Short mmCIF file of C-alpha atoms and ligand atoms in Angstrom, two decimals:
data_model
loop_
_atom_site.label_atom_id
_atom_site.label_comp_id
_atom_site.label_asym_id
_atom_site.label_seq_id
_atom_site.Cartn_x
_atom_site.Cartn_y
_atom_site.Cartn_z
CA UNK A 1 -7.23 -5.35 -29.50
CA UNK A 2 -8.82 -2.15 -27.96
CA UNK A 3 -6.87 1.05 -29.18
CA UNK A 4 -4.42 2.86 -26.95
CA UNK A 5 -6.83 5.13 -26.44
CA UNK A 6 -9.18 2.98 -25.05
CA UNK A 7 -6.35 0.50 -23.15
CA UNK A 8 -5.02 4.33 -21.51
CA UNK A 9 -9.01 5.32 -20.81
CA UNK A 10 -9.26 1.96 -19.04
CA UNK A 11 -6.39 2.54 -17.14
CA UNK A 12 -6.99 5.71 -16.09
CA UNK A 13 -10.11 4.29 -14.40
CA UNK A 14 -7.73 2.63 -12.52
CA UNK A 15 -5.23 4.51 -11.94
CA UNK A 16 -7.94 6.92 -9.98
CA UNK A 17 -8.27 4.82 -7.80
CA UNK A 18 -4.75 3.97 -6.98
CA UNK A 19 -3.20 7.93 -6.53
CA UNK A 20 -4.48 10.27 -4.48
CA UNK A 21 -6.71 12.89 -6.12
CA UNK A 22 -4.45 16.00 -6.09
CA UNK A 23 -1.85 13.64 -8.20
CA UNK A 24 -4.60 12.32 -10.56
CA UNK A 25 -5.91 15.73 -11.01
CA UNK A 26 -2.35 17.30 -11.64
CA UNK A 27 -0.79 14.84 -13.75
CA UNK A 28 -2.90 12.09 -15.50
CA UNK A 29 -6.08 13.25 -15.77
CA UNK A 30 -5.46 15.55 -19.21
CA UNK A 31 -2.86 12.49 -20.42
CA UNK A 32 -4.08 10.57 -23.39
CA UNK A 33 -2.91 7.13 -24.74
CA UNK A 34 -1.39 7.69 -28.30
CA UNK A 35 -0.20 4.25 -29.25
CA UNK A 36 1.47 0.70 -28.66
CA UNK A 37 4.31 -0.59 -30.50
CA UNK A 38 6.90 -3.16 -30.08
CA UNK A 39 5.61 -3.32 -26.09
CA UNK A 40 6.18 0.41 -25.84
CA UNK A 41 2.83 1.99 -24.74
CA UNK A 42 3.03 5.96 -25.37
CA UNK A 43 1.18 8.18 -23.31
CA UNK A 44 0.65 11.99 -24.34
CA UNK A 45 1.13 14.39 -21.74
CA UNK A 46 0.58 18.47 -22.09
CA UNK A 47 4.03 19.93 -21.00
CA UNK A 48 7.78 18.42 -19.86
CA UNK A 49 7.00 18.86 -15.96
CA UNK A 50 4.23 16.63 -16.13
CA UNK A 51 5.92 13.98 -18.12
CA UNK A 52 8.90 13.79 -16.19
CA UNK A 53 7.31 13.94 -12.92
CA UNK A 54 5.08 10.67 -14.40
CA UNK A 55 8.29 9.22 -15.64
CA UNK A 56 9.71 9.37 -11.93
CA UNK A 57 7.14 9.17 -10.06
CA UNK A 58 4.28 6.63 -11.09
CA UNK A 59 6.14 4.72 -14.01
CA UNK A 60 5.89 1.41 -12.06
CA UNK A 61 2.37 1.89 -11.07
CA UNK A 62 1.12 2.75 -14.81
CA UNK A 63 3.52 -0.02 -16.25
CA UNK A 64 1.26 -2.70 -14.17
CA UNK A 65 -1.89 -1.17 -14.67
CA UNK A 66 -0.99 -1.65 -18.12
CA UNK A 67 -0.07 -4.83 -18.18
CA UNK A 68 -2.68 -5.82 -16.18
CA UNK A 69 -5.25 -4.37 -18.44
CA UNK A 70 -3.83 -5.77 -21.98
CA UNK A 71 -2.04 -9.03 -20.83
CA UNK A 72 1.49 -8.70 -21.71
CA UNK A 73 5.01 -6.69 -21.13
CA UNK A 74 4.98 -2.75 -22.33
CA UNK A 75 7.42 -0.09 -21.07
CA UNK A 76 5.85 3.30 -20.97
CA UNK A 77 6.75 6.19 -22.61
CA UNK A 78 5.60 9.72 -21.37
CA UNK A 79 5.78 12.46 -23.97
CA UNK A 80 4.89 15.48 -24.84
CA UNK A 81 2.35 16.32 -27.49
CA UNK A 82 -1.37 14.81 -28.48
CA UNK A 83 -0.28 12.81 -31.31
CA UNK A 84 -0.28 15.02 -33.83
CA UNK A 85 2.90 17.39 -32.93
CA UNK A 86 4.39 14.24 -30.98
CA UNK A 87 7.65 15.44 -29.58
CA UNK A 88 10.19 12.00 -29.94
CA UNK A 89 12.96 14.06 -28.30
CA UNK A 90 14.18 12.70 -24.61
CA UNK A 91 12.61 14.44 -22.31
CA UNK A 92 15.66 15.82 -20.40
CA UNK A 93 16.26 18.17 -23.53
CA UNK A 94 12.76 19.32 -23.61
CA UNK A 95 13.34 21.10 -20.18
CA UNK A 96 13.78 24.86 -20.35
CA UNK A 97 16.35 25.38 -17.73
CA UNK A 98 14.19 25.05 -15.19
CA UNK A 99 11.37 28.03 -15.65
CA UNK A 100 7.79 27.81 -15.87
CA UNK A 101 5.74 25.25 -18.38
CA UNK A 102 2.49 26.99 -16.53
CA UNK A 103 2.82 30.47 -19.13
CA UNK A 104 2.82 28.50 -21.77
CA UNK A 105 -0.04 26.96 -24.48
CA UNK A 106 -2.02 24.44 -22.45
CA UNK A 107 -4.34 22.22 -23.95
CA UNK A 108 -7.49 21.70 -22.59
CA UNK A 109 -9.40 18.61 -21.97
CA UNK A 110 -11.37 18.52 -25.27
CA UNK A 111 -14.26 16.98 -22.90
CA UNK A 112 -14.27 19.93 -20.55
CA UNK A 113 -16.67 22.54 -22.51
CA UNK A 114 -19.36 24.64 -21.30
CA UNK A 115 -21.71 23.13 -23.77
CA UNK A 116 -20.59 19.36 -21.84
CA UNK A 117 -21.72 20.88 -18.41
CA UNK A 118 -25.15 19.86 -16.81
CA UNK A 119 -26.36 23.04 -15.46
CA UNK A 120 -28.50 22.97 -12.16
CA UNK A 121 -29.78 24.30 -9.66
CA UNK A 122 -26.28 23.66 -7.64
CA UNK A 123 -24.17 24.71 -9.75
CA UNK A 124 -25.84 27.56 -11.45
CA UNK A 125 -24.34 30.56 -10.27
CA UNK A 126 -20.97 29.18 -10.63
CA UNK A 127 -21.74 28.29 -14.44
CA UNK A 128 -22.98 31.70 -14.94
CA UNK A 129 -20.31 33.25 -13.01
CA UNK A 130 -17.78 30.91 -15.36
CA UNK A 131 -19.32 31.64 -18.76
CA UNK A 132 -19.43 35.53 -17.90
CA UNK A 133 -15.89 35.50 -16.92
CA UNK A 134 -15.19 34.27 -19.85
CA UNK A 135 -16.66 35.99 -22.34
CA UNK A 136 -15.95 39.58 -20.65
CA UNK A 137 -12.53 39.17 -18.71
CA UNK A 138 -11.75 41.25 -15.87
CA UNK A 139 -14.78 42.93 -16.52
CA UNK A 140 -16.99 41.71 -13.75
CA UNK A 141 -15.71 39.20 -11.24
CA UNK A 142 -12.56 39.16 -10.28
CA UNK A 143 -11.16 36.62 -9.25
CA UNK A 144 -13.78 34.68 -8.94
CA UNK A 145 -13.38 32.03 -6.35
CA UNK A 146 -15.11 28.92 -6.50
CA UNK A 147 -15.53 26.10 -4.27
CA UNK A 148 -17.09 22.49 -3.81
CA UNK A 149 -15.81 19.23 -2.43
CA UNK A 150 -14.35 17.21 -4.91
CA UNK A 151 -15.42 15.91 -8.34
CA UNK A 152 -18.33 18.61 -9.02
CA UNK A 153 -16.90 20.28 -11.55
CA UNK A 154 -14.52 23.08 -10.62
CA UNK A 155 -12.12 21.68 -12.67
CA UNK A 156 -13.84 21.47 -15.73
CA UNK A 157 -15.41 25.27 -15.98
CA UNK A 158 -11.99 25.99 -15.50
CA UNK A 159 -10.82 24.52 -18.53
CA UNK A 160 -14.05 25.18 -20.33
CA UNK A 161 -13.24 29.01 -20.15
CA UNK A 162 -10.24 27.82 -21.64
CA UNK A 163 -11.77 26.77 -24.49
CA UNK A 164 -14.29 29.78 -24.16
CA UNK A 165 -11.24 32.51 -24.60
CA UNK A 166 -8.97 30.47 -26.74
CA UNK A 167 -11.45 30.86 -28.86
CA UNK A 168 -12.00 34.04 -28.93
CA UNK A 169 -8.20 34.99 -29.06
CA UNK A 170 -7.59 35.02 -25.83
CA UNK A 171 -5.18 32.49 -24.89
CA UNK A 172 -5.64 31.45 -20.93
CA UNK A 173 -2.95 30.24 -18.28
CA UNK A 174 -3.93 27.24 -16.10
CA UNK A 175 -2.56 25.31 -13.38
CA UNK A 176 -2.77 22.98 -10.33
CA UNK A 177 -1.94 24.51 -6.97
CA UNK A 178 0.23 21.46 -6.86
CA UNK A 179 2.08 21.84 -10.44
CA UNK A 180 2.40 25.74 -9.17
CA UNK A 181 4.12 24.69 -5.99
CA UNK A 182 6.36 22.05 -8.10
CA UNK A 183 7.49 24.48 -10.07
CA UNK A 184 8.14 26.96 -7.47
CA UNK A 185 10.27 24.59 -5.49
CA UNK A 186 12.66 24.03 -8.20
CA UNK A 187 12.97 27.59 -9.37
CA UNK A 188 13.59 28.85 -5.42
CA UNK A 189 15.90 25.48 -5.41
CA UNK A 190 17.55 27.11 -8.62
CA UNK A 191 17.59 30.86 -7.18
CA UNK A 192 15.08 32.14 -10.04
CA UNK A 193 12.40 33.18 -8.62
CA UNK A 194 11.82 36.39 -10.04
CA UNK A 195 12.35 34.66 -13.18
CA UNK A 196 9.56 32.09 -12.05
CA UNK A 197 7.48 35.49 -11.16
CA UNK A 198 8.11 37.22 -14.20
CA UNK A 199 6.55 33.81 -16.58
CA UNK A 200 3.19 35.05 -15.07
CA UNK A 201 3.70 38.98 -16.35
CA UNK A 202 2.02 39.00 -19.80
CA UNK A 203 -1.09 36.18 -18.86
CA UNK A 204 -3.95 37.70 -19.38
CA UNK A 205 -6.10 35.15 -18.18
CA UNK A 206 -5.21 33.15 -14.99
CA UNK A 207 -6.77 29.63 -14.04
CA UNK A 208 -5.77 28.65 -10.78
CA UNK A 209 -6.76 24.66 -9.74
CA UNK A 210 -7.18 23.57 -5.85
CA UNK A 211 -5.27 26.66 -3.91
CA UNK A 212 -6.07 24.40 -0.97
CA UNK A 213 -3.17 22.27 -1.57
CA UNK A 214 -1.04 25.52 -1.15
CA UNK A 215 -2.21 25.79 2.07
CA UNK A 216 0.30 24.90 4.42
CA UNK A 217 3.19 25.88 2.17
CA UNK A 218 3.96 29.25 3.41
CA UNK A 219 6.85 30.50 0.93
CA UNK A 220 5.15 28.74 -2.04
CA UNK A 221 1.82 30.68 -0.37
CA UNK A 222 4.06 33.92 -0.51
CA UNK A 223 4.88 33.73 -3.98
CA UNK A 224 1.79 32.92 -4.63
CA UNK A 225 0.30 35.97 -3.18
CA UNK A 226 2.94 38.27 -5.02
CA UNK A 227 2.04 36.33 -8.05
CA UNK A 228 -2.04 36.96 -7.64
CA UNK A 229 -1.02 40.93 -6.97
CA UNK A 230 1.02 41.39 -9.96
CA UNK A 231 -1.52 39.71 -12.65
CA UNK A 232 -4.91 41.57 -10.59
CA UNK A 233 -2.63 44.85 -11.49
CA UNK A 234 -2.44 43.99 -14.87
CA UNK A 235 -5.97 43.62 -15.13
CA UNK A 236 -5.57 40.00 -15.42
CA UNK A 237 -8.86 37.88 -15.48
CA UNK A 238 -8.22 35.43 -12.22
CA UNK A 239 -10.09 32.41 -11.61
CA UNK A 240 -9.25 30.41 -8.45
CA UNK A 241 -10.75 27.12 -7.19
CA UNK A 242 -10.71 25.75 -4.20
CA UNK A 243 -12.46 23.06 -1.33
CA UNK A 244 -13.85 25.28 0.86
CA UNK A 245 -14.28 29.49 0.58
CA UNK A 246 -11.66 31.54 1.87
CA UNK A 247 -12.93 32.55 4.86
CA UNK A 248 -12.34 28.68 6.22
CA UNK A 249 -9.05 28.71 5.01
CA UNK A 250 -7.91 29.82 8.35
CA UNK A 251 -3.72 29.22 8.15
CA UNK A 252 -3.73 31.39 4.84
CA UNK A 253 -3.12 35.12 5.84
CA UNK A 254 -5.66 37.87 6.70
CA UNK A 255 -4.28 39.86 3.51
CA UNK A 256 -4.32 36.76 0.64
CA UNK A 257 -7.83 35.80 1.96
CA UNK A 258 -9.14 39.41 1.49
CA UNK A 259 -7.81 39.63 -2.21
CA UNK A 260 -9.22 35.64 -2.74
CA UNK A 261 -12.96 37.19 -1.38
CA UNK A 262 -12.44 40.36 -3.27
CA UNK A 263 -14.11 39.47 -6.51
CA UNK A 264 -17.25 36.88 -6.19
CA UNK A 265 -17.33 34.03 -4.23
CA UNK A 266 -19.28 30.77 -5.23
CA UNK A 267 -20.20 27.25 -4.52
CA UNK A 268 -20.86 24.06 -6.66
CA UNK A 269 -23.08 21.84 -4.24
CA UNK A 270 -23.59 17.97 -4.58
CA UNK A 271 -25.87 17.03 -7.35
CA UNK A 272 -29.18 15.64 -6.75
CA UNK A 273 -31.27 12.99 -7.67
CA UNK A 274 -32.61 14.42 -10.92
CA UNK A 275 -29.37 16.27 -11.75
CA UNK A 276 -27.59 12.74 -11.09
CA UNK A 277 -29.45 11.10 -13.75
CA UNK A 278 -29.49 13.95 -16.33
CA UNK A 279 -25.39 13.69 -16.02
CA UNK A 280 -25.48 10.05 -16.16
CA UNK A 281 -28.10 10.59 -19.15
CA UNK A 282 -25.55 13.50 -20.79
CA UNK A 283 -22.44 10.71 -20.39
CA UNK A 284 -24.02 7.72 -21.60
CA UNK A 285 -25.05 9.73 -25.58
CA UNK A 286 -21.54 7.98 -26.41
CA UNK A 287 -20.92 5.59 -23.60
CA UNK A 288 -24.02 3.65 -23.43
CA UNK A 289 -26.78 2.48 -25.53
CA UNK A 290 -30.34 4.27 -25.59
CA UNK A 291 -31.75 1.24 -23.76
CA UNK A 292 -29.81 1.56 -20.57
CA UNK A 293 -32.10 4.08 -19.27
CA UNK A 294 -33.35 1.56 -15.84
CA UNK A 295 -29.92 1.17 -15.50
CA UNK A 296 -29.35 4.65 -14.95
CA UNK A 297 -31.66 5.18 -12.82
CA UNK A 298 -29.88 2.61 -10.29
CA UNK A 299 -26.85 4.37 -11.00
CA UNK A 300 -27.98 7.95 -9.67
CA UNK A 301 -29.97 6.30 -6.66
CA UNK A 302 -26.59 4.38 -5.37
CA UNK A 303 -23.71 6.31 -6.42
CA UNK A 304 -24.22 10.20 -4.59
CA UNK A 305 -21.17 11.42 -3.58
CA UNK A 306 -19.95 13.33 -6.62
CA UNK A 307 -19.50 13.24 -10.33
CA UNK A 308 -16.45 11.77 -10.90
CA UNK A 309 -17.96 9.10 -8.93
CA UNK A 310 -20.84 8.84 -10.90
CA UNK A 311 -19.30 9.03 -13.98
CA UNK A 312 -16.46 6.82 -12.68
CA UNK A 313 -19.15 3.98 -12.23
CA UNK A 314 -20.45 4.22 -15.20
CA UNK A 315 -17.23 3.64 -17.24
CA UNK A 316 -16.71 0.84 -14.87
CA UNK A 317 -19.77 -0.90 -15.38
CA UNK A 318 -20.04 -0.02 -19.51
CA UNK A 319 -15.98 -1.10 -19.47
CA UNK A 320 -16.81 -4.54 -17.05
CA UNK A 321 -20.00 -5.19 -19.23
CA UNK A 322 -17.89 -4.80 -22.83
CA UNK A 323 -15.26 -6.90 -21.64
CA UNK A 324 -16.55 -9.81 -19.59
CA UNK A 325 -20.05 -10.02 -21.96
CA UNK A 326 -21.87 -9.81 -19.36
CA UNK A 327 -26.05 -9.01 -19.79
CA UNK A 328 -26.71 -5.73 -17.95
CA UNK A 329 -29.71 -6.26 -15.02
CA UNK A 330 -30.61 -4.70 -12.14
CA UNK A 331 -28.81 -7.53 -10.63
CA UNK A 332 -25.05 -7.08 -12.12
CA UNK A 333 -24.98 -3.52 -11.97
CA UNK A 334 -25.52 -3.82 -7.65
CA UNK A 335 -22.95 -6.58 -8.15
CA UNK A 336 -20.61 -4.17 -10.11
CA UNK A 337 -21.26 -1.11 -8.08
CA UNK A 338 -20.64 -3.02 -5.23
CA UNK A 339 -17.47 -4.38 -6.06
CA UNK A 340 -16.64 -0.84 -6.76
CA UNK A 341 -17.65 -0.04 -3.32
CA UNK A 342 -15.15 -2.14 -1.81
CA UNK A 343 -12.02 -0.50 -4.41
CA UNK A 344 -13.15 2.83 -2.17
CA UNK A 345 -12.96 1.34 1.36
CA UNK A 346 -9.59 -0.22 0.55
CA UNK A 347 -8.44 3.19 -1.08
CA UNK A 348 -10.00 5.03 2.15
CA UNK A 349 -8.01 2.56 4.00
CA UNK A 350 -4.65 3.39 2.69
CA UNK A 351 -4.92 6.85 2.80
CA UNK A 352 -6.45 6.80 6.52
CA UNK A 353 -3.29 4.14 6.82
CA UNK A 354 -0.69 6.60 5.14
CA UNK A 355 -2.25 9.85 6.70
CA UNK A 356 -1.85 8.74 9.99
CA UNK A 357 1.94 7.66 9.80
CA UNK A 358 2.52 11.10 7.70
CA UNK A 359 3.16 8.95 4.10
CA UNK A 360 2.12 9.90 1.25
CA UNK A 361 -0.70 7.38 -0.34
CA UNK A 362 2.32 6.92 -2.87
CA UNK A 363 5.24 5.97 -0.53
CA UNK A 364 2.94 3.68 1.76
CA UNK A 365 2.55 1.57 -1.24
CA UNK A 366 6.00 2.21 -2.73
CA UNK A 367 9.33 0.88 -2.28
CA UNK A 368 10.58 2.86 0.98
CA UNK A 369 11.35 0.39 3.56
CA UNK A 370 12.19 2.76 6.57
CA UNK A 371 11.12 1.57 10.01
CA UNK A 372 7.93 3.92 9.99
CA UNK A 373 6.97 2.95 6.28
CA UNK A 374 7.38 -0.87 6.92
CA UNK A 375 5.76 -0.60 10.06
CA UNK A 376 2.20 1.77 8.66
CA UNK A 377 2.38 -0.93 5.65
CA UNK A 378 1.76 -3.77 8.28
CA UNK A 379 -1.07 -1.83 9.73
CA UNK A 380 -2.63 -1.21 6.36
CA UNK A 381 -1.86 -5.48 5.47
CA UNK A 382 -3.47 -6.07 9.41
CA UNK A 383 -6.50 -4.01 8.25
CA UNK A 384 -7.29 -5.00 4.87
CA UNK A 385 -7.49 -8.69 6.23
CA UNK A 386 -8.91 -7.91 9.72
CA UNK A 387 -11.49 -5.84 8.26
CA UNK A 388 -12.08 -6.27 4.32
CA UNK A 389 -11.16 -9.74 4.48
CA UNK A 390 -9.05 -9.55 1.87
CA UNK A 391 -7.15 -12.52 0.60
CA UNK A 392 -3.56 -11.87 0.70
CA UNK A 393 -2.97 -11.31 -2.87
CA UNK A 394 -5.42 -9.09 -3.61
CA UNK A 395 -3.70 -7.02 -0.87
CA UNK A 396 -0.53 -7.56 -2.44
CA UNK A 397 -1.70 -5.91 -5.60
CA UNK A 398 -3.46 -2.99 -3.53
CA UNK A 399 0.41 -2.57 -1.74
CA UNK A 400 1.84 -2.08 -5.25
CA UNK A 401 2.70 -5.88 -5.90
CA UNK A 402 4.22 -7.26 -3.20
CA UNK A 403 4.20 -10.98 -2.85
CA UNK A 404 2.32 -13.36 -0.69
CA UNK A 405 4.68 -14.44 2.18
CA UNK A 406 5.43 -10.75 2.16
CA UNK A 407 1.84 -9.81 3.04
CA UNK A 408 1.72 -12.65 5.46
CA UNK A 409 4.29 -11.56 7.30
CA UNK A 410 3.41 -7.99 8.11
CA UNK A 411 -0.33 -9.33 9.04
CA UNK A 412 1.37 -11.38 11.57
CA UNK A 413 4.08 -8.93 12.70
CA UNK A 414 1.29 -6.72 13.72
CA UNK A 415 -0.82 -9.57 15.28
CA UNK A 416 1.21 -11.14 17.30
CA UNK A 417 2.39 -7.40 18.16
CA UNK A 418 -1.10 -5.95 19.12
CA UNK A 419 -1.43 -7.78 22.29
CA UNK A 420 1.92 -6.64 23.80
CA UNK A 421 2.61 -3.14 22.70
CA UNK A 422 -0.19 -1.21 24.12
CA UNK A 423 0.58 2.14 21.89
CA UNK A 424 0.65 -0.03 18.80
CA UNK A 425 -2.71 -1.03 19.71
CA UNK A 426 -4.47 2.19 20.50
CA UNK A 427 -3.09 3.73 16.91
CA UNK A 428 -4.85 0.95 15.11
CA UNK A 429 -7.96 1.80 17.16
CA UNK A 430 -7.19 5.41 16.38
CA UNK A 431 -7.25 4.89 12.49
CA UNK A 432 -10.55 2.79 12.17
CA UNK A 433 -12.23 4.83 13.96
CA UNK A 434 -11.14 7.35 11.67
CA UNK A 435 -11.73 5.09 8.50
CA UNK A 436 -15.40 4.15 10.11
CA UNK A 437 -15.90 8.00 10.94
CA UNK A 438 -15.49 8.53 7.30
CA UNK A 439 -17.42 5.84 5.90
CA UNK A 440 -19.98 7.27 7.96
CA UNK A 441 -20.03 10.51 6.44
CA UNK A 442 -19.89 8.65 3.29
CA UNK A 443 -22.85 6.45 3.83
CA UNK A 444 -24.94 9.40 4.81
CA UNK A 445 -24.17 11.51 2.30
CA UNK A 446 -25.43 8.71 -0.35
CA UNK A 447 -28.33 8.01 1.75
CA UNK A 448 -29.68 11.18 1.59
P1 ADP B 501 -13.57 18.93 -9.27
O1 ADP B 501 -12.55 19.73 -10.00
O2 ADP B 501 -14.63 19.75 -8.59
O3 ADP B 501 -12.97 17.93 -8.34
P2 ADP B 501 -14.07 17.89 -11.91
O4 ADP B 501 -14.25 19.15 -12.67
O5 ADP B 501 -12.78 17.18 -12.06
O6 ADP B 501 -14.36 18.11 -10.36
O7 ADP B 501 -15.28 16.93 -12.28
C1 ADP B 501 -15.20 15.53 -12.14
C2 ADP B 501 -15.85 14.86 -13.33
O8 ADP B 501 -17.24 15.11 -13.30
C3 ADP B 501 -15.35 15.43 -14.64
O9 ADP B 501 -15.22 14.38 -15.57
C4 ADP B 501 -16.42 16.41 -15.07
O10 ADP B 501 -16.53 16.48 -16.47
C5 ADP B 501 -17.66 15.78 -14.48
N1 ADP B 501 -18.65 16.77 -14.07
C6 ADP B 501 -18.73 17.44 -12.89
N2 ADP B 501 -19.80 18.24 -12.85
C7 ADP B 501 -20.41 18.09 -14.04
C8 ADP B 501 -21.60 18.67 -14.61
N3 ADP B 501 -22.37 19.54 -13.94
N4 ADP B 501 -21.92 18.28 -15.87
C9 ADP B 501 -21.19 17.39 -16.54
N5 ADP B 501 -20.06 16.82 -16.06
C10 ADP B 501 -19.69 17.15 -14.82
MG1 MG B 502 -10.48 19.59 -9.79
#
């Protein structure tokens, strides 16, 4: 059997596909698998908040993925540590009374470096901006804002200056917008939060992931704001990304968006062609052998959106290819990328399906069974089938297990339903056209 490491690295691949990127981003993507025992699978995590929000939050989701990918029963564990200082202590006594986890030692994904990052001619100022940043803080820019759709690698210059100051003695803060605004919640919940504040005093240098999310938080935006103030007075290095530049982040105030442009403000544009295969190329030195190189190539020319597309597919494919046997040609990778492909639309699907009834990607497949969740669930059932053609178990494992007759019977709640409830039938219209409109943009973007 595969190592937990390679079972969890499997699963993450999965997993991305199942949560919505702000949670994958937030709180699995720096998780590592550490080992399985007596059906207990142990996932590492980098501080309490994450593990217990994984605990509560996606333990069901992870358990199956799990099981799915190894073939029998495991209960997951989420702790803290990377296996070397693993902390066996529950978690509930690992919380701190409810302050920050954001102040303290985070741990950088070891894959995140500068030396890891494929430098072109879309990304260069950013890298340049990144590396100087790091090696002279709050010298030059600052903050330096940088922005990019998702999956070109804001993230990771973010932790690579990470490892940039760490080692040069410099210990940096990060965190999520969305950990930030976790945190903030329960400290205002708690009444401490000038004690939440006062965590961020002494960080000298401040990595700040996806403000966006923050954006139509106004209090969390508030404290945020007081927050960026006092560590720019202390002559703290700030970086901020985010997926657009302040200026088009129209609900955040006139006074936070002058202090986000103050310093330098950059973008990390989509990769092409040749950059596409020299990232594939830089990936595949461990994941593939030398000989894959035609294989590559039909990589870069089908997948275009982003990176963590691109790299996503090609952990699929090497991960599909090591475990069915199967010979790589031209022929199975278009097969595999294809089936890939269809993962997206159904993904796009549920999130056009859960955005439009106001659910989270989480609760639509989750256990709620309110009138509004039951009823955006049939929709996304009526959809899958009508439009995927999707047999009904395969959309019972997309709607986080359910069983057959269950699927059945939402497909034909909102069939027979369509042709007599007129408002029913213009919201379906309403979200395919918004799933098509975005498939759309999608196509053309990869066409390019
Ligand atoms: P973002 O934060 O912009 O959504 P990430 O930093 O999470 O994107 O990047 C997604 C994935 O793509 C990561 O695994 C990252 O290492 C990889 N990646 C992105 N850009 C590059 C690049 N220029 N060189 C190497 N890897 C990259
Ligand atoms: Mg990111």
């Amino acid at each position: 059997m595969e190592s937990a490491k390679e079972i969890w690295k499997t699963a993450l691949g999965k997993l991305q596909i199942q949560v919505s990127r702000a949670n994958y981003t937030t709180w699995l993507s720096s998780s590592q698998g550490l080992s399985y025992q007596d059906n207990v699978f142990i996932v590492g995590v980098t501080n309490v908040f994450i593990a217990e929000w994984l605990s509560r939050r996606l333990c069901p989701l992870v358990r199956k993925t799990l099981v799915d990918i190894m073939g029998q029963d495991a209960d997951v564990q989420f702790v803290v540590g990377n296996g070397e200082q693993l902390s066996a202590s529950p978690l509930a006594s690992q919380t701190d009374g409810g302050t920050s986890s954001i102040a303290k030692r985070h741990r950088f994904n070891p894959k995140y470096t500068f030396d890891n990052f494929v430098v072109s001619d879309s990304n260069r100022l950013a890298y340049a901006a990144t590396v100087e940043v790091a090696e002279h803080p709050a010298n030059s820019y600052n903050p330096l804002f940088i922005h990019s759709s998702t999956g070109q690698g804001k993230t990771h210059l973010l932790h690579a200056i990470g490892h940039l100051t760490t080692k040069n003695g410099l210990q940096a803060a990060y965190t999520t917008a969305e950990q930030f605004a976790s945190e903030f919640v329960l400290a205002a919940r708690e009444n401490q939060i000038d004690t939440f504040r006062s965590k961020f005093r002494s960080i000298r240098i401040f990595l700040f992931d996806d403000v966006h999310f923050l954006i139509d938080k106004k209090q969390t935006l508030q404290c945020f704001f007081h927050v960026f103030n006092d560590l720019y007075n202390n002559n703290c290095q700030i970086v901020i990304t985010g997926d657009c530049a302040p200026k088009d982040m129209q609900p955040l105030s006139s006074k936070l968006r002058s202090r986000l442009e103050g310093g330098l403000v950059t973008d990390i544009q989509p990769p092409d062609f040749e950059t596409r295969l020299n990232i594939l190329r830089a990936k595949a030195e461990t994941a593939m052998t030398p000989d894959m190189e035609g294989v590559l190539h039909i990589v870069a020319e089908k997948v275009c959106e982003n990176v963590r597309q691109l790299e996503g597919a090609l952990v699929y494919i090497t991960a599909q290819v090591r475990l069915s046997g199967t010979k790589v040609t031209p022929q199975t990778i278009n097969k595999l990328l294809t089936s890939a492909t269809h993962q997206q639309d159904i993904k796009l699907l549920l999130r056009a399906v859960a955005d439009h009834f106001n659910l989270s990607a989480e609760e639509l497949v989750g256990k709620k069974r309110d009138r509004m969740t039951s009823l955006a669930r049939h929709v996304a059932i009526y959809l899958m089938r009508e439009g995927h053609n999707c047999p009904l178990t395969e959309i019972g494992r997309a709607l986080g297990g359910r069983n057959h007759a269950t699927i059945l019977h939402g497909y034909e709640r909102i069939a027979s339903e369509l042709s007599v409830n007129p408002d029913l039938s213009s919201q379906v219209a309403e979200i395919k056209q918004k799933i098509s409109l975005q498939k759309s943009s999608r196509q053309a973007y990869q066409t390019v």
